[in-house]
PDB file of C-alpha atoms in Angstrom:
ATOM      1  CA  ALA A   1      60.482  37.744  -9.127  1.00 73.00           C
ATOM      2  CA  THR A   2      59.587  41.200  -7.793  1.00 83.00           C
ATOM      3  CA  PRO A   3      62.161  43.775  -8.897  1.00 91.00           C
ATOM      4  CA  TYR A   4      64.344  45.214  -6.141  1.00 94.00           C
ATOM      5  CA  VAL A   5      63.237  48.760  -6.996  1.00 95.00           C
ATOM      6  CA  GLU A   6      59.558  47.936  -6.321  1.00 94.00           C
ATOM      7  CA  VAL A   7      60.416  46.394  -2.948  1.00 94.00           C
ATOM      8  CA  ALA A   8      62.621  49.370  -2.044  1.00 96.00           C
ATOM      9  CA  ILE A   9      59.896  51.869  -2.990  1.00 96.00           C
ATOM     10  CA  ALA A  10      57.246  49.997  -0.970  1.00 93.00           C
ATOM     11  CA  LEU A  11      59.521  49.786   2.075  1.00 95.00           C
ATOM     12  CA  GLY A  12      60.414  53.464   1.678  1.00 96.00           C
ATOM     13  CA  ILE A  13      56.750  54.483   1.641  1.00 95.00           C
ATOM     14  CA  MET A  14      56.085  52.362   4.733  1.00 91.00           C
ATOM     15  CA  GLY A  15      59.081  53.916   6.492  1.00 94.00           C
ATOM     16  CA  ILE A  16      57.975  57.450   5.654  1.00 95.00           C
ATOM     17  CA  GLY A  17      54.442  56.729   6.896  1.00 88.00           C
ATOM     18  CA  ASN A  18      55.766  55.253  10.117  1.00 87.00           C
ATOM     19  CA  GLY A  19      58.146  58.176  10.563  1.00 91.00           C
ATOM     20  CA  LEU A  20      55.367  60.721  10.057  1.00 88.00           C
ATOM     21  CA  PHE A  21      52.996  59.021  12.502  1.00 82.00           C
ATOM     22  CA  THR A  22      55.082  57.571  15.330  1.00 85.00           C
ATOM     23  CA  PRO A  23      56.968  60.624  16.704  1.00 88.00           C
ATOM     24  CA  PRO A  24      53.896  62.905  17.017  1.00 83.00           C
ATOM     25  CA  ASN A  25      51.859  60.042  18.448  1.00 80.00           C
ATOM     26  CA  LEU A  26      54.542  59.238  21.011  1.00 86.00           C
ATOM     27  CA  ARG A  27      54.892  62.929  21.899  1.00 86.00           C
ATOM     28  CA  SER A  28      51.156  63.207  22.418  1.00 82.00           C
ATOM     29  CA  ILE A  29      51.094  60.173  24.688  1.00 83.00           C
ATOM     30  CA  MET A  30      54.042  61.318  26.776  1.00 87.00           C
ATOM     31  CA  ALA A  31      52.735  64.911  26.998  1.00 87.00           C
ATOM     32  CA  SER A  32      49.477  63.666  28.508  1.00 85.00           C
ATOM     33  CA  VAL A  33      51.204  61.825  31.373  1.00 88.00           C
ATOM     34  CA  PRO A  34      52.452  63.350  34.630  1.00 90.00           C
ATOM     35  CA  GLU A  35      56.266  63.485  34.818  1.00 89.00           C
ATOM     36  CA  ASP A  36      56.473  60.935  37.628  1.00 91.00           C
ATOM     37  CA  ARG A  37      54.577  58.392  35.449  1.00 91.00           C
ATOM     38  CA  ILE A  38      56.488  58.743  32.152  1.00 90.00           C
ATOM     39  CA  GLY A  39      58.419  55.490  32.645  1.00 92.00           C
ATOM     40  CA  ILE A  40      55.225  53.551  33.317  1.00 92.00           C
ATOM     41  CA  ALA A  41      53.460  55.154  30.351  1.00 91.00           C
ATOM     42  CA  SER A  42      56.391  54.385  28.061  1.00 90.00           C
ATOM     43  CA  ALA A  43      56.494  50.754  29.172  1.00 93.00           C
ATOM     44  CA  PHE A  44      52.720  50.408  28.778  1.00 93.00           C
ATOM     45  CA  ARG A  45      52.818  51.986  25.301  1.00 90.00           C
ATOM     46  CA  ASN A  46      55.615  49.657  24.253  1.00 92.00           C
ATOM     47  CA  THR A  47      53.725  46.635  25.600  1.00 95.00           C
ATOM     48  CA  MET A  48      50.562  47.652  23.746  1.00 92.00           C
ATOM     49  CA  TYR A  49      52.590  48.184  20.563  1.00 89.00           C
ATOM     50  CA  ASN A  50      53.989  44.647  20.843  1.00 94.00           C
ATOM     51  CA  VAL A  51      50.568  43.181  21.616  1.00 95.00           C
ATOM     52  CA  GLY A  52      49.071  45.006  18.633  1.00 89.00           C
ATOM     53  CA  THR A  53      51.828  43.752  16.352  1.00 89.00           C
ATOM     54  CA  THR A  54      51.322  40.185  17.528  1.00 93.00           C
ATOM     55  CA  ILE A  55      47.553  40.382  17.077  1.00 91.00           C
ATOM     56  CA  SER A  56      47.942  41.888  13.618  1.00 87.00           C
ATOM     57  CA  TYR A  57      50.066  38.914  12.504  1.00 89.00           C
ATOM     58  CA  GLY A  58      47.368  36.509  13.628  1.00 89.00           C
ATOM     59  CA  LEU A  59      44.646  38.601  12.009  1.00 88.00           C
ATOM     60  CA  SER A  60      46.613  38.797   8.771  1.00 88.00           C
ATOM     61  CA  ILE A  61      47.103  35.036   8.640  1.00 88.00           C
ATOM     62  CA  LEU A  62      43.413  34.498   9.417  1.00 89.00           C
ATOM     63  CA  LEU A  63      42.316  36.840   6.632  1.00 87.00           C
ATOM     64  CA  VAL A  64      44.774  35.394   4.116  1.00 87.00           C
ATOM     65  CA  THR A  65      43.738  31.787   4.752  1.00 87.00           C
ATOM     66  CA  LEU A  66      40.016  32.346   5.341  1.00 86.00           C
ATOM     67  CA  GLY A  67      39.015  31.634   1.740  1.00 81.00           C
ATOM     68  CA  ILE A  68      41.458  28.785   1.101  1.00 84.00           C
ATOM     69  CA  PRO A  69      40.225  25.211   1.617  1.00 85.00           C
ATOM     70  CA  PHE A  70      42.553  23.266   3.912  1.00 84.00           C
ATOM     71  CA  SER A  71      43.391  20.768   1.177  1.00 82.00           C
ATOM     72  CA  LYS A  72      44.690  23.599  -1.037  1.00 81.00           C
ATOM     73  CA  PHE A  73      46.490  25.359   1.808  1.00 81.00           C
ATOM     74  CA  SER A  74      48.236  22.164   2.893  1.00 81.00           C
ATOM     75  CA  ILE A  75      49.644  21.884  -0.644  1.00 79.00           C
ATOM     76  CA  LEU A  76      51.266  25.300  -0.150  1.00 79.00           C
ATOM     77  CA  LEU A  77      52.623  24.353   3.268  1.00 78.00           C
ATOM     78  CA  GLN A  78      54.189  21.143   1.963  1.00 79.00           C
ATOM     79  CA  ALA A  79      55.647  22.598  -1.234  1.00 76.00           C
ATOM     80  CA  ALA A  80      59.395  23.158  -1.471  1.00 70.00           C
ATOM     81  CA  GLN A  81      58.698  26.368  -3.420  1.00 73.00           C
ATOM     82  CA  PRO A  82      55.267  27.531  -2.196  1.00 66.00           C
ATOM     83  CA  PHE A  83      54.870  30.298  -4.773  1.00 67.00           C
ATOM     84  CA  SER A  84      55.927  28.427  -7.878  1.00 70.00           C
ATOM     85  CA  PRO A  85      53.439  28.767 -10.776  1.00 71.00           C
ATOM     86  CA  SER A  86      53.091  24.964 -10.918  1.00 70.00           C
ATOM     87  CA  LEU A  87      50.871  25.060  -7.799  1.00 74.00           C
ATOM     88  CA  GLY A  88      48.192  26.820  -9.824  1.00 76.00           C
ATOM     89  CA  ASP A  89      44.896  27.166  -7.966  1.00 81.00           C
ATOM     90  CA  ALA A  90      46.348  27.003  -4.443  1.00 80.00           C
ATOM     91  CA  ARG A  91      48.825  29.771  -5.253  1.00 80.00           C
ATOM     92  CA  LEU A  92      46.126  31.980  -6.778  1.00 83.00           C
ATOM     93  CA  LEU A  93      43.824  31.477  -3.773  1.00 85.00           C
ATOM     94  CA  PHE A  94      46.640  32.445  -1.418  1.00 84.00           C
ATOM     95  CA  LEU A  95      47.515  35.559  -3.405  1.00 84.00           C
ATOM     96  CA  SER A  96      43.835  36.534  -3.577  1.00 87.00           C
ATOM     97  CA  GLY A  97      43.520  36.101   0.203  1.00 88.00           C
ATOM     98  CA  PHE A  98      46.669  38.155   0.718  1.00 88.00           C
ATOM     99  CA  SER A  99      45.244  40.993  -1.383  1.00 90.00           C
ATOM    100  CA  ILE A 100      41.964  40.937   0.553  1.00 90.00           C
ATOM    101  CA  ALA A 101      43.807  40.908   3.898  1.00 89.00           C
ATOM    102  CA  MET A 102      45.947  43.893   2.922  1.00 88.00           C
ATOM    103  CA  LEU A 103      42.893  45.841   1.737  1.00 91.00           C
ATOM    104  CA  ILE A 104      41.042  45.152   4.996  1.00 90.00           C
ATOM    105  CA  LEU A 105      44.043  46.169   7.094  1.00 87.00           C
ATOM    106  CA  ALA A 106      44.537  49.306   4.976  1.00 89.00           C
ATOM    107  CA  LEU A 107      40.873  50.166   5.578  1.00 92.00           C
ATOM    108  CA  ILE A 108      41.327  49.733   9.341  1.00 88.00           C
ATOM    109  CA  ASN A 109      44.383  52.004   9.245  1.00 84.00           C
ATOM    110  CA  THR A 110      42.516  54.575   7.176  1.00 89.00           C
ATOM    111  CA  ILE A 111      39.647  54.609   9.685  1.00 91.00           C
ATOM    112  CA  ALA A 112      42.177  55.112  12.510  1.00 83.00           C
ATOM    113  CA  ILE A 113      43.363  58.356  10.897  1.00 81.00           C
ATOM    114  CA  GLY A 114      40.191  60.132  12.079  1.00 82.00           C
ATOM    115  CA  PRO A 115      40.627  59.680  15.849  1.00 80.00           C
ATOM    116  CA  SER A 116      44.346  60.345  15.535  1.00 74.00           C
ATOM    117  CA  ALA A 117      43.720  63.612  13.672  1.00 75.00           C
ATOM    118  CA  LEU A 118      41.134  64.703  16.241  1.00 78.00           C
ATOM    119  CA  ARG A 119      43.567  64.072  19.057  1.00 67.00           C
ATOM    120  CA  GLY A 120      46.147  66.282  17.350  1.00 54.00           C
ATOM    121  CA  ARG A 121      43.761  69.244  17.122  1.00 50.00           C
ATOM    122  CA  LYS A 122      43.054  69.197  20.862  1.00 50.00           C
ATOM    123  CA  GLU A 123      46.758  69.083  21.644  1.00 48.00           C
ATOM    124  CA  ARG A 124      47.496  72.025  19.326  1.00 45.00           C
ATOM    125  CA  MET A 125      44.685  74.054  20.879  1.00 45.00           C
ATOM    126  CA  ALA A 126      46.067  73.393  24.378  1.00 50.00           C
ATOM    127  CA  LEU A 127      49.562  74.501  23.330  1.00 49.00           C
ATOM    128  CA  ASN A 128      48.335  77.822  21.869  1.00 45.00           C
TER     129      ASN A 128
END
């Protein structure tokens, strides 16, 4: 029941954040590698990106379901419409777990800003 505009705005914000972070990060990685190793570095970076994405899915699912008793979670898994209001308590527990998971992951991303910002300063100093 989420309005299309809210989904579009959220996806737009995520896209802008990804667009602001990924190109400078990739440039920094590739600039720190000798020219004869760029292919290897690119492949390694891509592999680590895929591994990180895979791990984050598992971590997200773990955090979302951590506070839900199995009996309640199995109700959600077996339901034809898992987010219908008729599921009551199980639905609310899932949504609460989802909120907690997103807050924890946002905190991890916020903490990661520090090392990323420090790396950028060193690179700028070396270019000047």
